[in-house]
CSV table of C-alpha atoms in Angstrom, one decimal:
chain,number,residue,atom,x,y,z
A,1,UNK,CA,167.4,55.8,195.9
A,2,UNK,CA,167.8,54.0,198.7
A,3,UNK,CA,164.9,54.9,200.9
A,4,UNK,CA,162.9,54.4,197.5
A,5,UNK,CA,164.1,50.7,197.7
A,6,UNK,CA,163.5,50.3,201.1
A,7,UNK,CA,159.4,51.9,200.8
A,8,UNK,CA,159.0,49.1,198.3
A,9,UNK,CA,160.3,46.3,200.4
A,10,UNK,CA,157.7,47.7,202.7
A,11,UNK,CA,155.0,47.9,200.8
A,12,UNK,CA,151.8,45.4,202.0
A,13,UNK,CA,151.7,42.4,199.9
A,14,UNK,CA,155.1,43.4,198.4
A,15,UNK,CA,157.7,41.5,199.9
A,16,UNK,CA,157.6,38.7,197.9
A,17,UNK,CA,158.0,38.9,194.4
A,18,UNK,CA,157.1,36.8,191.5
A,19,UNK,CA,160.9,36.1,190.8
A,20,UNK,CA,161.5,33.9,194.2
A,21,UNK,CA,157.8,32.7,194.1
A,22,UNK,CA,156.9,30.2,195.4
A,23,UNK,CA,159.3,29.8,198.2
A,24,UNK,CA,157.3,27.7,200.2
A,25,UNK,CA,154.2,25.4,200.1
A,26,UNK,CA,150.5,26.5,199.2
A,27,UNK,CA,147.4,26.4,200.8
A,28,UNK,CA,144.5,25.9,198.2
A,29,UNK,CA,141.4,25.9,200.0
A,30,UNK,CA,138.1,23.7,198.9
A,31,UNK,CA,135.2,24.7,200.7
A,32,UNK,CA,133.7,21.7,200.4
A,33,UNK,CA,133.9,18.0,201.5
A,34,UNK,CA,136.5,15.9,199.6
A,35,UNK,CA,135.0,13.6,196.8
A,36,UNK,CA,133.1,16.7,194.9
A,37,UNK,CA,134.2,18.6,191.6
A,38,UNK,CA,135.9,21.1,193.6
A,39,UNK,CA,138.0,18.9,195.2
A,40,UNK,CA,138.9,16.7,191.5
A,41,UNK,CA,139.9,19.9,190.3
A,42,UNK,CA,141.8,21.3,193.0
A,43,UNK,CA,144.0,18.2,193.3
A,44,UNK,CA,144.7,17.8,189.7
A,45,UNK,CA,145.7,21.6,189.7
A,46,UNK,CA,147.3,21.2,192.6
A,47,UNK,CA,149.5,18.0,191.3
A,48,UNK,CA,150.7,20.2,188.0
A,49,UNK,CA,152.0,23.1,189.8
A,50,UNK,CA,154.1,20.7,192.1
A,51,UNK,CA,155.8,19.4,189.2
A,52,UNK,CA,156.4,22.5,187.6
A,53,UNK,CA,157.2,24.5,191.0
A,54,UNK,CA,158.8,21.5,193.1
A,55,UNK,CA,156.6,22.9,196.1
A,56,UNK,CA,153.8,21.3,198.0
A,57,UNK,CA,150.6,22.6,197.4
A,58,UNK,CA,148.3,21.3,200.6
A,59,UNK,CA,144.6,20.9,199.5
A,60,UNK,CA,142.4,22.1,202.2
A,61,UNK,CA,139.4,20.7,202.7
A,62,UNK,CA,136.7,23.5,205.2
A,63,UNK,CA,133.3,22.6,204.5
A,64,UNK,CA,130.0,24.7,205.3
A,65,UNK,CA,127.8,27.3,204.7
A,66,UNK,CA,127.5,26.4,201.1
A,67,UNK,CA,131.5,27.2,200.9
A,68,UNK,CA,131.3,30.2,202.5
A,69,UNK,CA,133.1,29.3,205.5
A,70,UNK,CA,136.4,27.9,203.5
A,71,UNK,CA,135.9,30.9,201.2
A,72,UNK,CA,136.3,33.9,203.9
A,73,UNK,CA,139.1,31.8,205.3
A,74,UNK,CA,141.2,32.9,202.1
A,75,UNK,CA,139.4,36.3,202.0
A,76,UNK,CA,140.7,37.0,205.6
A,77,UNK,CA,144.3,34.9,204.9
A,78,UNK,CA,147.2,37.2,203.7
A,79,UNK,CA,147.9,38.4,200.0
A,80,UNK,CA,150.9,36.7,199.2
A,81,UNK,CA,149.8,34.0,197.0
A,82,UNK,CA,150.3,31.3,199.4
A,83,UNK,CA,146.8,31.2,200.4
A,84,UNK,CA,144.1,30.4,197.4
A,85,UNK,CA,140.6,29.5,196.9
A,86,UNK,CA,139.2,26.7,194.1
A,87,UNK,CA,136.2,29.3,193.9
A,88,UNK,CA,132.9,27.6,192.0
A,89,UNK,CA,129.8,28.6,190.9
A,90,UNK,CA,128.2,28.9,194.5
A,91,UNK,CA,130.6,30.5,196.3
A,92,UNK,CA,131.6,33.5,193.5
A,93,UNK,CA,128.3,33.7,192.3
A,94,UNK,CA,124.9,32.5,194.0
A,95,UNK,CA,126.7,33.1,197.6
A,96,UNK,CA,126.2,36.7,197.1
A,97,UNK,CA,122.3,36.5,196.8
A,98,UNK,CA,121.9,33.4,199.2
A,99,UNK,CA,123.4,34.8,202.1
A,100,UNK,CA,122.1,38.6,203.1
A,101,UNK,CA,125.2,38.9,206.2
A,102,UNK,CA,127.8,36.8,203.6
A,103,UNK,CA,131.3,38.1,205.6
A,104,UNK,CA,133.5,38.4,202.2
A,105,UNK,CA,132.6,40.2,198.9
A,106,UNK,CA,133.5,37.9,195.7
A,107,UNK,CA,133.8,40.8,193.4
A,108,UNK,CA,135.8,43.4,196.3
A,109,UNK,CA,137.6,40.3,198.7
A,110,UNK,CA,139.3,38.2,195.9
A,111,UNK,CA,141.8,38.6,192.9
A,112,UNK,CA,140.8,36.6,190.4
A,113,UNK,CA,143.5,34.5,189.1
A,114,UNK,CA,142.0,31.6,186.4
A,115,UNK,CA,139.3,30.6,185.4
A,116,UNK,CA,139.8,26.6,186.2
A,117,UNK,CA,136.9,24.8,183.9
A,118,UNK,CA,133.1,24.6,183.1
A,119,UNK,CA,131.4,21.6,184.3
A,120,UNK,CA,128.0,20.3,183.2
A,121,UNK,CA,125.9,18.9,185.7
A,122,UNK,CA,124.2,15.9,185.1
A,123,UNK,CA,120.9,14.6,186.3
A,124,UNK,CA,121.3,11.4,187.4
A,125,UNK,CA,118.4,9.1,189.2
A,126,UNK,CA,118.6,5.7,191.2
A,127,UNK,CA,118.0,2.6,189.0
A,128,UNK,CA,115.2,2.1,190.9
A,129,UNK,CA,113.4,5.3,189.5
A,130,UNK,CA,110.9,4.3,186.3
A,131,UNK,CA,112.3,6.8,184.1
A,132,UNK,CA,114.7,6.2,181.2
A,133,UNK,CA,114.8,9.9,179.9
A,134,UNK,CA,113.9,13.4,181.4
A,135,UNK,CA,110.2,13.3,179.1
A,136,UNK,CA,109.3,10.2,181.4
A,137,UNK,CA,111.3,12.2,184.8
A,138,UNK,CA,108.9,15.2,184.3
A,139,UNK,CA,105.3,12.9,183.8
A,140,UNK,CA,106.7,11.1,186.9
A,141,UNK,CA,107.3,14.0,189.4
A,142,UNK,CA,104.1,15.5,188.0
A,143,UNK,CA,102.1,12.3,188.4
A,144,UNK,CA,103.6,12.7,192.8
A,145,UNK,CA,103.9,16.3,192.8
A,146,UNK,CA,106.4,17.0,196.7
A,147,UNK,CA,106.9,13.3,196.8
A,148,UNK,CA,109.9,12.6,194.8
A,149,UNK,CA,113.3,13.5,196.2
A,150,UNK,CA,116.4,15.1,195.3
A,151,UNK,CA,119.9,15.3,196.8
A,152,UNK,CA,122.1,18.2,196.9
A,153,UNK,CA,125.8,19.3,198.9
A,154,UNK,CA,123.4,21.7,200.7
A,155,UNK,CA,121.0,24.3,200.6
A,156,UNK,CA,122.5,26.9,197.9
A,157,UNK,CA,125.1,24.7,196.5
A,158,UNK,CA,125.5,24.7,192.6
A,159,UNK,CA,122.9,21.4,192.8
A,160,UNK,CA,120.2,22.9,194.3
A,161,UNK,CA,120.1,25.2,192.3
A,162,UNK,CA,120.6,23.7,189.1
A,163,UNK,CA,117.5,21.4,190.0
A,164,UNK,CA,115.7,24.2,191.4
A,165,UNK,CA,116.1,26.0,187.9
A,166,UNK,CA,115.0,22.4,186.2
A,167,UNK,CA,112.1,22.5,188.2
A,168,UNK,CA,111.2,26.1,187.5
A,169,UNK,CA,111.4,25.5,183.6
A,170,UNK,CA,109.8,21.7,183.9
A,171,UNK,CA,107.4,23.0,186.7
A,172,UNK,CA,107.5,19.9,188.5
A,173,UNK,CA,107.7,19.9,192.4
A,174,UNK,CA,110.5,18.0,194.0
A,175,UNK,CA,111.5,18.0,197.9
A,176,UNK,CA,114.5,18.9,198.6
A,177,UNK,CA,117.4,16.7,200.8
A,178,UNK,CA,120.4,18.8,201.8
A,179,UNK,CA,123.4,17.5,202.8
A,180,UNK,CA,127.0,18.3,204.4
A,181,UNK,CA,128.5,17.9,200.8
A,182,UNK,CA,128.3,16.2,197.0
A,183,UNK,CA,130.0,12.8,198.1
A,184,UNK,CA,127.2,12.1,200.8
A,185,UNK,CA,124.3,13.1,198.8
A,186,UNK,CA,126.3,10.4,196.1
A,187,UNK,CA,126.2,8.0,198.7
A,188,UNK,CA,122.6,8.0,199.9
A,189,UNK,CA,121.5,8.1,196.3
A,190,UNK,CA,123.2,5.3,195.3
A,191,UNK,CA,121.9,3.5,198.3
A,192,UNK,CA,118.1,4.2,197.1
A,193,UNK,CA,117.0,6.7,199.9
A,194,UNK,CA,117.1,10.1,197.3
A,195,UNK,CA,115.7,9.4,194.1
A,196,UNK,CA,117.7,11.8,192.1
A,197,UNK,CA,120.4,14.4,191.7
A,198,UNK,CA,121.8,17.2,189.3
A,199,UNK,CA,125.3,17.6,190.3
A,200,UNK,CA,128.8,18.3,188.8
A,201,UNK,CA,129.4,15.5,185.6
A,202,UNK,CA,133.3,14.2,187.4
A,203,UNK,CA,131.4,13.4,190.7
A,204,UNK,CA,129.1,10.9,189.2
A,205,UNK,CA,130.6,9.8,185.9
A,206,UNK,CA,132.0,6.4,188.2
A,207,UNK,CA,128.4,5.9,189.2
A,208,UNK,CA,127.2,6.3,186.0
A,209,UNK,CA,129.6,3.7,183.8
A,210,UNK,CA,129.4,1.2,186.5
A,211,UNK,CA,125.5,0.9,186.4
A,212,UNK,CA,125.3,2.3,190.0
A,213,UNK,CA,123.1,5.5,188.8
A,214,UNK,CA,121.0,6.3,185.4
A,215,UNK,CA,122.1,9.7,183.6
A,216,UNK,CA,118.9,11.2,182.3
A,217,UNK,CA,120.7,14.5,181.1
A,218,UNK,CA,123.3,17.3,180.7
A,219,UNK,CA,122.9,20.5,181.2
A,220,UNK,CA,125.7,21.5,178.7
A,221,UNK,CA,124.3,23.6,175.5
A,222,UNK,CA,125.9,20.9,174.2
A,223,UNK,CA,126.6,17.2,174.8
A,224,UNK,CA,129.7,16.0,176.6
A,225,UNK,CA,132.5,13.9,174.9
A,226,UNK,CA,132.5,11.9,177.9
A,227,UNK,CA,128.9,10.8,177.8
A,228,UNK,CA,128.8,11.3,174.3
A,229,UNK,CA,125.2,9.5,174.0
A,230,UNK,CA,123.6,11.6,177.0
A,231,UNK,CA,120.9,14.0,175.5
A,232,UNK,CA,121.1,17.8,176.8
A,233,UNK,CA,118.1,18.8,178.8
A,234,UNK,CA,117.4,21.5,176.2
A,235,UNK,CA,117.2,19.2,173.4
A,236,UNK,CA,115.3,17.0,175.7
A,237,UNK,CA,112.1,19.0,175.4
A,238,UNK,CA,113.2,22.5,177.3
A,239,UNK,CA,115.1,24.7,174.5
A,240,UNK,CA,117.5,27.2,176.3
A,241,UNK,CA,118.2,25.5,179.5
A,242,UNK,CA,121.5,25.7,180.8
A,243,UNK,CA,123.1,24.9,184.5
A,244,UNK,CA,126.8,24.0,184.1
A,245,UNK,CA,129.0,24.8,187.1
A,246,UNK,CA,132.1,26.6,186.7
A,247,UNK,CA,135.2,26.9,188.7
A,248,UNK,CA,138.5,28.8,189.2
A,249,UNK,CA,141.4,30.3,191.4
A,250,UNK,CA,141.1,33.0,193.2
A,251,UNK,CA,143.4,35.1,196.1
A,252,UNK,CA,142.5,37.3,198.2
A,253,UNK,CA,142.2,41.1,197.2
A,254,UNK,CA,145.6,43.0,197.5
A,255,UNK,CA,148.1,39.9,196.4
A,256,UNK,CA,150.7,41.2,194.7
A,257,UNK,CA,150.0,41.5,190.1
A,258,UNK,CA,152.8,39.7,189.3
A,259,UNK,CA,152.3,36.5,191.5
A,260,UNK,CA,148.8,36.6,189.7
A,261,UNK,CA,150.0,36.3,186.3
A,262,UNK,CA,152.9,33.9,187.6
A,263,UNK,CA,150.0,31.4,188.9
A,264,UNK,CA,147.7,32.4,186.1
A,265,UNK,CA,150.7,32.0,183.3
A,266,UNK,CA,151.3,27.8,185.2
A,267,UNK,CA,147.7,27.4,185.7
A,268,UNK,CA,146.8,28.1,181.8
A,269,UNK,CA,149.9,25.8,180.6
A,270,UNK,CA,148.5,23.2,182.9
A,271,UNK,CA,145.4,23.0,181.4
A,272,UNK,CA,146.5,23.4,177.6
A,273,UNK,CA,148.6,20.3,178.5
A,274,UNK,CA,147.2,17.5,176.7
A,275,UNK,CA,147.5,15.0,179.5
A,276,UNK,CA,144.8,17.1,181.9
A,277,UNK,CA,143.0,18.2,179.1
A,278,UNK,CA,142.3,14.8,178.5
A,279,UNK,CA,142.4,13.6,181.8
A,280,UNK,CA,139.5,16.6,182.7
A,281,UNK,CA,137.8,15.6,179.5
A,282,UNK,CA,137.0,11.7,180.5
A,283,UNK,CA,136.1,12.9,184.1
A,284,UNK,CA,133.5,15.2,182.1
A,285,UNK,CA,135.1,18.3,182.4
A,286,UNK,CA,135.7,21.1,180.4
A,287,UNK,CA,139.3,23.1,180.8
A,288,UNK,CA,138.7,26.8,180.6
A,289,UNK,CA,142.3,28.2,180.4
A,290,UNK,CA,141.7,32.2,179.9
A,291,UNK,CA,143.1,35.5,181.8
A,292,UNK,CA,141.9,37.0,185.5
A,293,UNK,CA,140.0,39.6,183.6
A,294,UNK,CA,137.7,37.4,181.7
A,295,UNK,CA,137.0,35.1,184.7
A,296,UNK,CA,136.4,38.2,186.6
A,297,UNK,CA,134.0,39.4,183.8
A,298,UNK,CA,132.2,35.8,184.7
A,299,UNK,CA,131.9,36.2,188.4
A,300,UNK,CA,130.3,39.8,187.6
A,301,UNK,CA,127.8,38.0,184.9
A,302,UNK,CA,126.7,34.9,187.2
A,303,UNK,CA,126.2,37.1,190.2
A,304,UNK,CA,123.4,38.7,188.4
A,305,UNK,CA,122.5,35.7,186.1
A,306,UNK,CA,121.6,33.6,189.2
A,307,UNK,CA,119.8,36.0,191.4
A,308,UNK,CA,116.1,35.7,189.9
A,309,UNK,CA,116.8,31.8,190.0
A,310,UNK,CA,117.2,31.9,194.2
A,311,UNK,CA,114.6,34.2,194.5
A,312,UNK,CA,111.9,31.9,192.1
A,313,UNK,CA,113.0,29.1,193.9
A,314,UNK,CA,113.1,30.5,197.3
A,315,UNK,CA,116.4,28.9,198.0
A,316,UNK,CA,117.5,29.4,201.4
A,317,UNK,CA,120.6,28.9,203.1
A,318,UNK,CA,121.3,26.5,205.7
């Protein structure tokens, strides 16, 4: 019995049970630049399981690569729940596709622990742009077919593709303007030199109240309660479209089942609580509070749901 106990002190991943975690702070990773949807949702998740844990969880910012720099950073890390990734739509699902040498495996490299929230991208477009709906968008870009512009965090990121996909279904032709992350892209778009940009709805939903930028669009099935007077693009004049970005916690493979369903179990009453439900609802935001299996099931679905979509578009990586 006793060399029984001691084997399972032993064993990897093991030593640190769900009953004395967490005993120490945690590392949840954001491959991106701060400012985006990843990072919104990593810090109010973040916040919520300080107060119920009374242990700092350090939001870590590693941009590049279309995420998939920050993301092998917790694939490599150790599986003790101390080290977790605000996975997304890009780098879970359209990484896989985009990058032929990508170092981790999202289905094989990562546990997945919840499945954080659905958010609908918006198109948005400078004031400057003469076009108060997507009809007028698409007469526009077809009228100066390579000559408009759109932003993006980067060549693969959940933008460019969500505009490449408008432009497959609209069959306009836009040029494409990658940068080093949503908040820049923001930036140079609300300063006139992109024209327009299809990007996560709590990124721009500032912009968009304050007159900054105009919201043409979501790309919901259905409309958002926090724009509740901002058409879909399917009902806009292209029936079936749909590009919402999604995002969750993951850990990397081999952390221990119980820690899972300990984060999981927090993550789940964080997001039924009705102050970040609401507080993800005005930032248009959608809380998504299910089990690892299900948001595993999604991973496996997107990864083959986005794959045509990068090769249409002959999206490439940076």
């Amino acid at each position: 019995m006793v060399w029984a106990s001691c084997l399972f002190l032993h064993l990897p991943g093991q030593a640190q049970t769900a009953a004395a975690y967490p005993a120490k702070s945690i590392r949840l990773v954001v491959p991106f630049t701060p400012g985006g949807s990843s990072d919104i949702l990593a810090r109010a998740i973040g916040q919520k399981l300080n107060e119920a844990w009374g242990q700092p969880v350090v939001i870590d910012n590693v941009p590049g690569a279309g995420g998939a720099i920050g993301a092998d950073k917790v694939a490599k890390a150790p599986a003790d729940g101390y080290t977790l990734l605000m996975g997304h739509i890009g780098t879970l699902a359209v990484n896989p596709t985009l990058f032929p040498n990508l170092p981790y495996d999202p289905i094989k490299s990562f546990a997945p622990v919840a499945w954080v929230a659905r958010v609908p991208n918006v198109l948005v477009v400078h004031p400057g742009v003469p076009a108060k709906n997507v009809k007028e968008l698409v007469a526009l870009a077809k009228s100066k077919p390579g000559q408009m512009n759109y932003g993006s965090g980067g060549n693969g990121s959940a933008a460019n593709l969500a505009t490449e996909y408008f432009k497959l279904q609209t069959g306009t032709s836009l040029l494409h303007i990658p940068y080093r992350g949503t908040a820049p892209a923001i930036t140079d778009l609300v300063g006139g030199q992109t024209q327009l940009l299809f990007t996560g709805a709590p990124a721009v939903i500032s912009q968009i109240k304050n007159g900054q930028l105009r919201a043409l669009a979501v790309s919901s099935p259905k409309r958002m309660d926090a724009l509740p007077d901002l058409p879909t693009v399917a009902e806009s004049g292209y029936p079936g479209f749909e590009a919402d970005q999604w995002y969750g916690v993951v850990a990397p493979a081999g952390t221990p089942t119980d820690v899972i369903t300990k984060l999981n179990t927090q993550i789940n009453l964080a997001l039924n609580s009705p102050e970040l439900k609401n507080r993800l609802n005005a930032e248009g935001a959608i809380a998504t509070p299910d089990t690892p299996a299900n948001f595993g099931k999604l991973i496996a679905k997107e990864i083959a749901r986005w794959k045509p979509v990068i090769s249409g578009g002959r999206v490439r990586a940076d």
